[in-house]
XYZ file of C-alpha atoms in Angstrom:
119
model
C -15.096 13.272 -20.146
C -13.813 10.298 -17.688
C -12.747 11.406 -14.050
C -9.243 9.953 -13.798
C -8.090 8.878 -10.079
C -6.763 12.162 -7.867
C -7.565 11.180 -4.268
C -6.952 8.182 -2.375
C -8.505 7.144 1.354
C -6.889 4.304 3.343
C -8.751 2.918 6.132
C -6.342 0.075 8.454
C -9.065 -2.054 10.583
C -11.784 0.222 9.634
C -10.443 3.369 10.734
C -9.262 6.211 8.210
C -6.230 7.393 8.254
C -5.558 11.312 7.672
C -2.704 11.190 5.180
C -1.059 13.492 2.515
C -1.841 13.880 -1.031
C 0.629 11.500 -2.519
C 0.042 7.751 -1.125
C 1.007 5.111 -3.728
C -0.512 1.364 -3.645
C 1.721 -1.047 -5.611
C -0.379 -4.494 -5.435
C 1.643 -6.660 -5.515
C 1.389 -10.199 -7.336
C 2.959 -12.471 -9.679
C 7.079 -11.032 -10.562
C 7.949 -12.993 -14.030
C 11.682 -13.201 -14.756
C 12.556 -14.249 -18.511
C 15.015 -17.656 -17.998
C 16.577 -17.513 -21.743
C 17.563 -20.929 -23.292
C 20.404 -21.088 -25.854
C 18.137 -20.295 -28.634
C 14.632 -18.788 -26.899
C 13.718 -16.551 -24.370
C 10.264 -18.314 -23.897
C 10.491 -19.703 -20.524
C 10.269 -17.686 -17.380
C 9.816 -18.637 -13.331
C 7.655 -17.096 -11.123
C 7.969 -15.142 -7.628
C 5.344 -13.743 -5.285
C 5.729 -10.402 -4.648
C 3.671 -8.277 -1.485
C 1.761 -5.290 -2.133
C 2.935 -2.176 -0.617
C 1.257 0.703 0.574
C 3.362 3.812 1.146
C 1.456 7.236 2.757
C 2.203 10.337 4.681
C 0.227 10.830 7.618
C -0.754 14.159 9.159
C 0.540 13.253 12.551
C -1.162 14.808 15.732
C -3.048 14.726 19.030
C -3.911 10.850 19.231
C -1.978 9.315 17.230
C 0.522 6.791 18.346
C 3.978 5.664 16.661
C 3.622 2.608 19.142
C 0.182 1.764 17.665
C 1.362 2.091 13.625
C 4.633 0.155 14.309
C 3.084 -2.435 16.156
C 0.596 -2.765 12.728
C 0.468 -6.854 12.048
C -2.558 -9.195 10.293
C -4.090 -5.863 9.370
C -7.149 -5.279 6.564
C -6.265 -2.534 4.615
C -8.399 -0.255 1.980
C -6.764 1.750 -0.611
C -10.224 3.350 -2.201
C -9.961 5.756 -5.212
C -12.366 8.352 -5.772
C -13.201 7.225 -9.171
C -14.544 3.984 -7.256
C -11.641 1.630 -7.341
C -11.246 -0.128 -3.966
C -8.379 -2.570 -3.076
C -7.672 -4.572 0.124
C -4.588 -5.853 1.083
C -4.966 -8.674 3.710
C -2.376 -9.472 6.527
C -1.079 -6.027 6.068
C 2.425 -5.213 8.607
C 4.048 -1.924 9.129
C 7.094 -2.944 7.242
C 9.772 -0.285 8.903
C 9.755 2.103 11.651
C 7.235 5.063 11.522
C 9.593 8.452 10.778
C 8.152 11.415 11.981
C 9.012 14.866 11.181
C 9.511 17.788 13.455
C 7.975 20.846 12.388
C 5.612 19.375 9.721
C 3.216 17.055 11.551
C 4.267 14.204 8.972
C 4.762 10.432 9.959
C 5.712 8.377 6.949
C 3.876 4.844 7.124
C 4.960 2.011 4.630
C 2.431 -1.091 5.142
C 3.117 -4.140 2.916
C 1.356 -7.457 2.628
C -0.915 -10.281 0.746
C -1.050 -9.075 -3.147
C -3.472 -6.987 -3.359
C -7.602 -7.742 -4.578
C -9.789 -5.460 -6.570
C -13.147 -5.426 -4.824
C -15.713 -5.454 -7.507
């Protein structure tokens, strides 16, 4: 039986960040959007689109809002633990860090080139 992806790490410049269960990676790419004719739907244009990195982080003694809002040309590493590793390039903290009272929580949305599969 296959081991199907449960855990993901994300390191930002090398260092790994202590996040939540839960982060999502959507790469990113090529956005196709169907430009019907009169008589076919065959043709269609094309739009980059970033990829975006959403995770929770377990916010506490050394971390710094001013350091993850201030994230710009950043390497990031979305690694599965069934060995999938992707890097997004010129990553940016795309809004404001929200923290959470009470819960230790800092939600961190990164966004930036489409995403590669290291092979």
């Amino acid at each position: 039986m296959a081991k199907k992806f449960g855990r993901a790490t994300i390191r930002v410049n090398g260092t790994t960040l202590d996040t939540e269960k839960g982060s999502t990676l959507d790469p990113g790419g090529t956005k196709r959007e169907p430009r019907p004719g009169s008589n076919t739907t065959s043709g269609f244009t094309e739009e980059l689109v970033p990829a975006k990195i959403e995770a929770t982080i377990l916010f506490g003694e050394g971390d710094s809002l001013t350091d993850l809002n201030a994230l710009i040309n950043a390497t990031v590493l979305f690694e599965t633990d069934t060995g999938q590793t992707y890097i997004v390039r010129d990553a940016y903290c795309a809004e404001p860090v929200t923290l959470t009272e009470g819960e230790g929580k800092a939600k961190l949305v990164l966004m930036g080139s489409a995403a590669e599969e290291m092979r």
